PDB file of C-alpha atoms and ligand atoms in Angstrom:
ATOM      1  CA  TYR H   1      14.228 -13.822  -4.844  1.00 56.00           C
ATOM      2  CA  ALA H   2      14.613 -17.468  -3.920  1.00 58.00           C
ATOM      3  CA  GLN H   3      17.576 -16.832  -1.597  1.00 60.00           C
ATOM      4  CA  ASN H   4      15.594 -15.920   1.508  1.00 68.00           C
ATOM      5  CA  ALA H   5      12.299 -17.318   0.365  1.00 72.00           C
ATOM      6  CA  VAL H   6      12.143 -20.436   2.496  1.00 72.00           C
ATOM      7  CA  ALA H   7      12.821 -18.545   5.755  1.00 75.00           C
ATOM      8  CA  CYS H   8      10.431 -15.759   4.749  1.00 75.00           C
ATOM      9  CA  ARG H   9       7.687 -18.259   3.990  1.00 74.00           C
ATOM     10  CA  ARG H  10       8.181 -19.888   7.403  1.00 76.00           C
ATOM     11  CA  ASP H  11       7.960 -16.469   9.118  1.00 78.00           C
ATOM     12  CA  PHE H  12       4.852 -15.649   7.103  1.00 76.00           C
ATOM     13  CA  ALA H  13       3.169 -18.909   8.071  1.00 76.00           C
ATOM     14  CA  GLU H  14       3.947 -18.274  11.756  1.00 80.00           C
ATOM     15  CA  ASP H  15       2.574 -14.708  11.551  1.00 81.00           C
ATOM     16  CA  ASN H  16      -0.590 -15.847   9.720  1.00 78.00           C
ATOM     17  CA  PRO H  17      -1.533 -19.227  11.190  1.00 77.00           C
ATOM     18  CA  ASP H  18      -5.091 -19.165   9.815  1.00 75.00           C
ATOM     19  CA  LEU H  19      -4.082 -18.774   6.183  1.00 73.00           C
ATOM     20  CA  VAL H  20      -3.950 -21.751   3.869  1.00 71.00           C
ATOM     21  CA  LEU H  21      -0.609 -21.603   2.070  1.00 77.00           C
ATOM     22  CA  PHE H  22      -0.441 -21.848  -1.723  1.00 86.00           C
ATOM     23  CA  GLN H  23       1.305 -24.907  -3.084  1.00 86.00           C
ATOM     24  CA  PRO H  24       4.809 -24.516  -4.525  1.00 87.00           C
ATOM     25  CA  ASP H  25       4.799 -24.207  -8.310  1.00 91.00           C
ATOM     26  CA  ASP H  26       8.199 -23.852  -9.992  1.00 89.00           C
ATOM     27  CA  ASP H  27       6.741 -23.012 -13.423  1.00 92.00           C
ATOM     28  CA  LEU H  28       4.881 -20.094 -11.901  1.00 94.00           C
ATOM     29  CA  ASN H  29       7.862 -18.979  -9.813  1.00 94.00           C
ATOM     30  CA  ASP H  30      10.127 -18.884 -12.867  1.00 95.00           C
ATOM     31  CA  LYS H  31       7.926 -16.131 -14.245  1.00 97.00           C
ATOM     32  CA  ILE H  32       8.391 -13.843 -11.241  1.00 97.00           C
ATOM     33  CA  ALA H  33      11.364 -11.658 -10.350  1.00 97.00           C
ATOM     34  CA  ILE H  34      12.077  -8.897  -7.879  1.00 97.00           C
ATOM     35  CA  TRP H  35      14.690  -6.417  -9.073  1.00 97.00           C
ATOM     36  CA  GLU H  36      16.013  -3.284  -7.381  1.00 97.00           C
ATOM     37  CA  GLY H  37      16.904  -0.312  -9.521  1.00 98.00           C
ATOM     38  CA  ASP H  38      15.899   2.290 -12.081  1.00 98.00           C
ATOM     39  CA  ILE H  39      13.154   1.010 -14.393  1.00 98.00           C
ATOM     40  CA  THR H  40      14.340   3.264 -17.237  1.00 98.00           C
ATOM     41  CA  THR H  41      17.488   1.149 -17.636  1.00 98.00           C
ATOM     42  CA  LEU H  42      15.703  -2.128 -18.364  1.00 98.00           C
ATOM     43  CA  GLU H  43      16.111  -3.614 -21.823  1.00 98.00           C
ATOM     44  CA  ILE H  44      12.866  -5.579 -22.020  1.00 98.00           C
ATOM     45  CA  ASP H  45       9.584  -5.707 -23.919  1.00 98.00           C
ATOM     46  CA  ALA H  46       7.610  -3.423 -21.600  1.00 99.00           C
ATOM     47  CA  ILE H  47       8.048  -1.193 -18.599  1.00 99.00           C
ATOM     48  CA  VAL H  48       5.031   0.052 -16.686  1.00 99.00           C
ATOM     49  CA  ASN H  49       4.861   3.761 -15.930  1.00 99.00           C
ATOM     50  CA  ALA H  50       2.909   5.171 -12.981  1.00 98.00           C
ATOM     51  CA  ALA H  51       1.235   7.939 -14.955  1.00 98.00           C
ATOM     52  CA  ASN H  52      -1.643  10.332 -14.305  1.00 98.00           C
ATOM     53  CA  GLY H  53      -4.870  10.680 -16.287  1.00 98.00           C
ATOM     54  CA  SER H  54      -3.422  13.249 -18.688  1.00 98.00           C
ATOM     55  CA  LEU H  55      -0.607  10.876 -19.789  1.00 98.00           C
ATOM     56  CA  LEU H  56       1.465  14.012 -20.362  1.00 98.00           C
ATOM     57  CA  GLY H  57       4.191  13.354 -17.797  1.00 96.00           C
ATOM     58  CA  GLY H  58       4.771  14.429 -14.208  1.00 96.00           C
ATOM     59  CA  GLY H  59       7.132  13.748 -11.314  1.00 98.00           C
ATOM     60  CA  GLY H  60       8.393  10.475  -9.826  1.00 98.00           C
ATOM     61  CA  VAL H  61       8.909   7.539 -12.142  1.00 98.00           C
ATOM     62  CA  ASP H  62       6.758   9.231 -14.807  1.00 98.00           C
ATOM     63  CA  GLY H  63       9.218  12.136 -14.969  1.00 98.00           C
ATOM     64  CA  ALA H  64      12.187   9.754 -15.091  1.00 98.00           C
ATOM     65  CA  ILE H  65      10.626   7.737 -17.949  1.00 98.00           C
ATOM     66  CA  HIS H  66       9.786  10.829 -20.002  1.00 98.00           C
ATOM     67  CA  ARG H  67      13.286  12.268 -19.481  1.00 98.00           C
ATOM     68  CA  ALA H  68      14.935   9.039 -20.568  1.00 98.00           C
ATOM     69  CA  ALA H  69      12.549   8.377 -23.476  1.00 98.00           C
ATOM     70  CA  GLY H  70      12.890  11.839 -25.012  1.00 98.00           C
ATOM     71  CA  LYS H  71      10.350  14.186 -26.628  1.00 98.00           C
ATOM     72  CA  GLY H  72       8.972  11.510 -28.950  1.00 98.00           C
ATOM     73  CA  LEU H  73       7.231   9.851 -26.022  1.00 98.00           C
ATOM     74  CA  LEU H  74       5.346  13.014 -25.086  1.00 98.00           C
ATOM     75  CA  GLN H  75       4.334  13.496 -28.722  1.00 98.00           C
ATOM     76  CA  GLU H  76       2.945   9.965 -28.883  1.00 98.00           C
ATOM     77  CA  CYS H  77       1.205  10.359 -25.505  1.00 98.00           C
ATOM     78  CA  ARG H  78      -0.572  13.495 -26.762  1.00 98.00           C
ATOM     79  CA  LEU H  79      -2.323  11.361 -29.373  1.00 98.00           C
ATOM     80  CA  LEU H  80      -3.833   9.105 -26.677  1.00 98.00           C
ATOM     81  CA  HIS H  81      -6.128  11.772 -25.170  1.00 97.00           C
ATOM     82  CA  GLY H  82      -5.599  10.691 -21.589  1.00 98.00           C
ATOM     83  CA  CYS H  83      -6.554   7.556 -19.700  1.00 98.00           C
ATOM     84  CA  ASP H  84      -9.055   6.615 -16.996  1.00 98.00           C
ATOM     85  CA  THR H  85      -7.974   5.694 -13.483  1.00 98.00           C
ATOM     86  CA  GLY H  86      -7.550   1.926 -13.217  1.00 98.00           C
ATOM     87  CA  ASP H  87      -6.782   1.637 -16.927  1.00 98.00           C
ATOM     88  CA  ALA H  88      -3.584   1.688 -19.015  1.00 98.00           C
ATOM     89  CA  LYS H  89      -2.421   2.621 -22.525  1.00 98.00           C
ATOM     90  CA  ILE H  90       0.651   1.584 -24.460  1.00 98.00           C
ATOM     91  CA  THR H  91       3.266   3.537 -26.437  1.00 98.00           C
ATOM     92  CA  HIS H  92       6.620   2.834 -28.015  1.00 98.00           C
ATOM     93  CA  GLY H  93       9.733   3.108 -25.851  1.00 98.00           C
ATOM     94  CA  HIS H  94      11.385   5.801 -28.041  1.00 98.00           C
ATOM     95  CA  ASP H  95      14.917   6.440 -26.633  1.00 98.00           C
ATOM     96  CA  LEU H  96      14.449   3.913 -23.807  1.00 98.00           C
ATOM     97  CA  PRO H  97      16.047   0.480 -23.961  1.00 98.00           C
ATOM     98  CA  ALA H  98      12.534  -0.952 -23.365  1.00 98.00           C
ATOM     99  CA  LYS H  99      10.497  -1.639 -26.517  1.00 98.00           C
ATOM    100  CA  THR H 100       7.256  -0.262 -25.114  1.00 98.00           C
ATOM    101  CA  VAL H 101       5.919   1.726 -22.178  1.00 99.00           C
ATOM    102  CA  ILE H 102       2.596   0.814 -20.595  1.00 99.00           C
ATOM    103  CA  HIS H 103       1.211   3.932 -18.943  1.00 98.00           C
ATOM    104  CA  ALA H 104      -0.941   2.849 -16.010  1.00 98.00           C
ATOM    105  CA  VAL H 105      -3.063   5.330 -14.100  1.00 98.00           C
ATOM    106  CA  GLY H 106      -3.259   4.181 -10.508  1.00 98.00           C
ATOM    107  CA  PRO H 107      -5.742   5.518  -7.951  1.00 98.00           C
ATOM    108  CA  ILE H 108      -5.036   8.440  -5.657  1.00 98.00           C
ATOM    109  CA  GLY H 109      -5.247   7.060  -2.111  1.00 95.00           C
ATOM    110  CA  PHE H 110      -6.439   3.670  -0.891  1.00 96.00           C
ATOM    111  CA  LYS H 111      -8.713   2.296  -3.628  1.00 97.00           C
ATOM    112  CA  PRO H 112      -7.707  -1.364  -3.890  1.00 97.00           C
ATOM    113  CA  ASP H 113     -10.112  -2.335  -6.715  1.00 97.00           C
ATOM    114  CA  LEU H 114      -8.714   0.337  -8.986  1.00 98.00           C
ATOM    115  CA  LEU H 115      -5.108  -0.641  -8.289  1.00 98.00           C
ATOM    116  CA  ARG H 116      -5.956  -4.293  -8.958  1.00 97.00           C
ATOM    117  CA  LYS H 117      -7.628  -3.303 -12.216  1.00 98.00           C
ATOM    118  CA  CYS H 118      -4.535  -1.329 -13.190  1.00 98.00           C
ATOM    119  CA  TYR H 119      -2.212  -4.322 -12.814  1.00 98.00           C
ATOM    120  CA  TRP H 120      -4.673  -6.575 -14.621  1.00 98.00           C
ATOM    121  CA  ARG H 121      -5.045  -4.173 -17.570  1.00 98.00           C
ATOM    122  CA  CYS H 122      -1.262  -3.927 -17.939  1.00 98.00           C
ATOM    123  CA  LEU H 123      -0.948  -7.704 -18.114  1.00 98.00           C
ATOM    124  CA  GLU H 124      -3.794  -7.887 -20.647  1.00 98.00           C
ATOM    125  CA  LEU H 125      -2.002  -5.307 -22.788  1.00 98.00           C
ATOM    126  CA  CYS H 126       1.162  -7.421 -22.667  1.00 98.00           C
ATOM    127  CA  ASP H 127      -0.706 -10.395 -24.066  1.00 98.00           C
ATOM    128  CA  LYS H 128      -2.563  -8.324 -26.641  1.00 98.00           C
ATOM    129  CA  HIS H 129       0.744  -6.952 -27.975  1.00 98.00           C
ATOM    130  CA  GLU H 130       2.677 -10.213 -27.545  1.00 98.00           C
ATOM    131  CA  LEU H 131       5.076  -8.743 -24.986  1.00 98.00           C
ATOM    132  CA  ARG H 132       6.874 -11.489 -23.130  1.00 98.00           C
ATOM    133  CA  ASP H 133       8.626  -9.638 -20.303  1.00 98.00           C
ATOM    134  CA  VAL H 134       7.296  -6.708 -18.323  1.00 98.00           C
ATOM    135  CA  ALA H 135       8.578  -4.668 -15.383  1.00 98.00           C
ATOM    136  CA  PHE H 136       6.216  -2.939 -12.969  1.00 99.00           C
ATOM    137  CA  CYS H 137       7.131  -0.027 -10.759  1.00 98.00           C
ATOM    138  CA  CYS H 138       5.199   0.252  -7.475  1.00 98.00           C
ATOM    139  CA  ILE H 139       2.190   2.018  -8.992  1.00 98.00           C
ATOM    140  CA  SER H 140       0.414   4.635  -6.810  1.00 98.00           C
ATOM    141  CA  THR H 141       2.711   4.211  -3.794  1.00 98.00           C
ATOM    142  CA  GLY H 142       4.625   7.468  -4.271  1.00 98.00           C
ATOM    143  CA  ILE H 143       2.927  10.777  -4.980  1.00 98.00           C
ATOM    144  CA  PHE H 144      -0.520   9.071  -5.124  1.00 98.00           C
ATOM    145  CA  GLY H 145      -0.151   7.800  -1.534  1.00 98.00           C
ATOM    146  CA  PHE H 146      -1.409   4.193  -1.711  1.00 98.00           C
ATOM    147  CA  PRO H 147      -0.083   2.247   1.332  1.00 97.00           C
ATOM    148  CA  ASN H 148       3.056   0.325   0.308  1.00 98.00           C
ATOM    149  CA  ARG H 149       2.356  -2.998   1.950  1.00 96.00           C
ATOM    150  CA  GLU H 150      -1.177  -3.342   0.601  1.00 96.00           C
ATOM    151  CA  ALA H 151       0.040  -2.238  -2.843  1.00 98.00           C
ATOM    152  CA  ALA H 152       2.663  -5.005  -2.831  1.00 98.00           C
ATOM    153  CA  ASN H 153      -0.023  -7.452  -1.799  1.00 95.00           C
ATOM    154  CA  ILE H 154      -2.237  -6.385  -4.704  1.00 97.00           C
ATOM    155  CA  ALA H 155       0.635  -6.465  -7.226  1.00 98.00           C
ATOM    156  CA  LEU H 156       1.603 -10.015  -6.241  1.00 97.00           C
ATOM    157  CA  THR H 157      -1.890 -11.448  -5.920  1.00 95.00           C
ATOM    158  CA  THR H 158      -3.002  -9.945  -9.235  1.00 97.00           C
ATOM    159  CA  ALA H 159       0.074 -11.321 -11.010  1.00 97.00           C
ATOM    160  CA  ARG H 160      -0.579 -14.724  -9.493  1.00 96.00           C
ATOM    161  CA  SER H 161      -4.255 -14.766 -10.485  1.00 94.00           C
ATOM    162  CA  TYR H 162      -3.479 -13.579 -13.995  1.00 97.00           C
ATOM    163  CA  LEU H 163      -0.796 -16.193 -14.628  1.00 96.00           C
ATOM    164  CA  MET H 164      -2.912 -18.931 -13.057  1.00 92.00           C
ATOM    165  CA  TYR H 165      -6.228 -18.261 -14.752  1.00 91.00           C
ATOM    166  CA  GLU H 166      -5.583 -16.437 -18.039  1.00 96.00           C
ATOM    167  CA  GLU H 167      -4.120 -17.994 -21.138  1.00 95.00           C
ATOM    168  CA  SER H 168      -1.018 -15.850 -21.051  1.00 97.00           C
ATOM    169  CA  GLN H 169       2.170 -15.865 -23.114  1.00 98.00           C
ATOM    170  CA  ILE H 170       4.009 -13.705 -20.565  1.00 98.00           C
ATOM    171  CA  GLU H 171       7.344 -15.223 -19.594  1.00 98.00           C
ATOM    172  CA  LYS H 172       8.557 -12.798 -16.946  1.00 98.00           C
ATOM    173  CA  ILE H 173       6.916 -10.311 -14.604  1.00 98.00           C
ATOM    174  CA  ILE H 174       9.546  -8.194 -12.890  1.00 98.00           C
ATOM    175  CA  PHE H 175       8.666  -6.127  -9.835  1.00 98.00           C
ATOM    176  CA  CYS H 176      11.038  -3.184 -10.066  1.00 98.00           C
ATOM    177  CA  ILE H 177      11.710  -1.891  -6.571  1.00 98.00           C
ATOM    178  CA  PHE H 178      13.088   1.587  -5.972  1.00 98.00           C
ATOM    179  CA  LEU H 179      12.741   1.988  -2.194  1.00 98.00           C
ATOM    180  CA  GLN H 180      13.897  -0.190   0.707  1.00 97.00           C
ATOM    181  CA  THR H 181      10.412  -0.111   2.277  1.00 96.00           C
ATOM    182  CA  ASP H 182       9.005  -1.809  -0.802  1.00 98.00           C
ATOM    183  CA  LYS H 183      11.876  -4.314  -0.928  1.00 96.00           C
ATOM    184  CA  LYS H 184      10.963  -5.381   2.604  1.00 95.00           C
ATOM    185  CA  PHE H 185       7.290  -5.956   1.718  1.00 95.00           C
ATOM    186  CA  TYR H 186       7.985  -7.805  -1.531  1.00 96.00           C
ATOM    187  CA  ASP H 187      10.589 -10.052   0.111  1.00 93.00           C
ATOM    188  CA  TYR H 188       8.088 -10.870   2.853  1.00 90.00           C
ATOM    189  CA  LEU H 189       5.005 -11.425   0.695  1.00 92.00           C
ATOM    190  CA  CYS H 190       6.463 -13.003  -2.436  1.00 93.00           C
ATOM    191  CA  PRO H 191       7.193 -16.408  -0.852  1.00 90.00           C
ATOM    192  CA  PHE H 192       3.530 -16.570   0.198  1.00 89.00           C
ATOM    193  CA  TYR H 193       2.106 -16.057  -3.292  1.00 93.00           C
ATOM    194  CA  PHE H 194       4.972 -17.807  -5.086  1.00 93.00           C
ATOM    195  CA  PRO H 195       6.200 -20.412  -2.597  1.00 88.00           C
ATOM    196  CA  PRO H 196       9.440 -22.177  -3.472  1.00 84.00           C
ATOM    197  CA  ALA H 197       9.469 -25.982  -3.569  1.00 80.00           C
TER     198      ALA H 197
HETATM  199  N1  AR6 P   1      12.518   3.462 -11.411  1.00 86.84           N
HETATM  200  C1  AR6 P   1      11.670   2.666 -10.707  1.00 86.84           C
HETATM  201  N2  AR6 P   1      10.824   3.123  -9.761  1.00 86.84           N
HETATM  202  C2  AR6 P   1      10.838   4.456  -9.508  1.00 86.84           C
HETATM  203  C3  AR6 P   1      11.696   5.367 -10.196  1.00 86.84           C
HETATM  204  C4  AR6 P   1      12.547   4.812 -11.191  1.00 86.84           C
HETATM  205  N3  AR6 P   1      13.374   5.578 -11.901  1.00 86.84           N
HETATM  206  N4  AR6 P   1      11.463   6.609  -9.709  1.00 86.84           N
HETATM  207  C5  AR6 P   1      10.512   6.477  -8.750  1.00 86.84           C
HETATM  208  N5  AR6 P   1      10.140   5.201  -8.632  1.00 86.84           N
HETATM  209  P1  AR6 P   1       5.416   7.744  -8.184  1.00 86.84           P
HETATM  210  P2  AR6 P   1       2.468   7.376  -8.173  1.00 86.84           P
HETATM  211  C6  AR6 P   1       9.141   4.583  -7.749  1.00 86.84           C
HETATM  212  O1  AR6 P   1       5.298   8.866  -7.221  1.00 86.84           O
HETATM  213  O2  AR6 P   1       2.462   7.273  -6.701  1.00 86.84           O
HETATM  214  C7  AR6 P   1       3.621  11.524 -11.167  1.00 86.84           C
HETATM  215  O3  AR6 P   1       3.694  12.927 -11.066  1.00 86.84           O
HETATM  216  C8  AR6 P   1       8.773   5.332  -6.503  1.00 86.84           C
HETATM  217  O4  AR6 P   1       9.763   5.153  -5.489  1.00 86.84           O
HETATM  218  O5  AR6 P   1       6.321   7.939  -9.357  1.00 86.84           O
HETATM  219  O6  AR6 P   1       1.687   6.385  -8.975  1.00 86.84           O
HETATM  220  C9  AR6 P   1       2.597  11.066 -12.182  1.00 86.84           C
HETATM  221  O7  AR6 P   1       2.546  11.931 -13.311  1.00 86.84           O
HETATM  222  C10 AR6 P   1       7.473   4.603  -6.141  1.00 86.84           C
HETATM  223  O8  AR6 P   1       7.796   3.357  -5.531  1.00 86.84           O
HETATM  224  O9  AR6 P   1       3.957   7.352  -8.824  1.00 86.84           O
HETATM  225  C11 AR6 P   1       1.334  11.095 -11.404  1.00 86.84           C
HETATM  226  O10 AR6 P   1       0.787  12.398 -11.339  1.00 86.84           O
HETATM  227  C12 AR6 P   1       6.858   4.292  -7.507  1.00 86.84           C
HETATM  228  O11 AR6 P   1       7.920   4.493  -8.446  1.00 86.84           O
HETATM  229  C13 AR6 P   1       1.769  10.667 -10.025  1.00 86.84           C
HETATM  230  O12 AR6 P   1       3.170  10.999  -9.937  1.00 86.84           O
HETATM  231  C14 AR6 P   1       5.680   5.140  -7.891  1.00 86.84           C
HETATM  232  O13 AR6 P   1       5.833   6.446  -7.360  1.00 86.84           O
HETATM  233  C15 AR6 P   1       1.665   9.160  -9.857  1.00 86.84           C
HETATM  234  O14 AR6 P   1       1.955   8.831  -8.532  1.00 86.84           O
END
């Protein structure tokens, strides 16, 4: 994302003159990526699904992940007996190129604490299962209607806090972007939370 980052950071600072800017930190920045495309194609340790409380599939990215993973995923999900909002559970990737799927249940509507908790739980699961790279879709911003810009803000700030303050082995957090609206918000906000040197 570094390409436009310096200009974006300057714009951000001009738009938000009262904010204290974070200091550049290359080690932290190396762990963050923004990638546009279909999350089901990623060959990594974990992809994060935007599921619902039943964990039995649905539309949006959930539908795409279940289609690509095959019936084995649904069978494994049945054994999990659902999941609370703001929490997440992990399964194997089955026919996906990803090793595991973390099924996160985001809030319906604007409930920032629950979305924050969702991202945090996913990152905790990565460390618990020694998963080094993880891709997030934009949880709750589709069918569940969470505002895109604030969701991007929460995703980035939670990732930053987690990497800064937890003893984490995670090497890469990829924000998988599917829509141009989200690309715009991530490009704008990322240089604030992860400022380039
Ligand atoms: N790869 C990456 N991102 C995707 C893909 C894909 N293949 N397909 C869609 N997205 P949504 P939610 C993006 O609606 O709002 C389901 O029925 C999409 O553009 O999938 O959390 C579940 O079962 C958006 O940015 O999830 C739940 O009932 C993001 O993924 C409910 O929808 C999330 O949009 C969850 O709603």
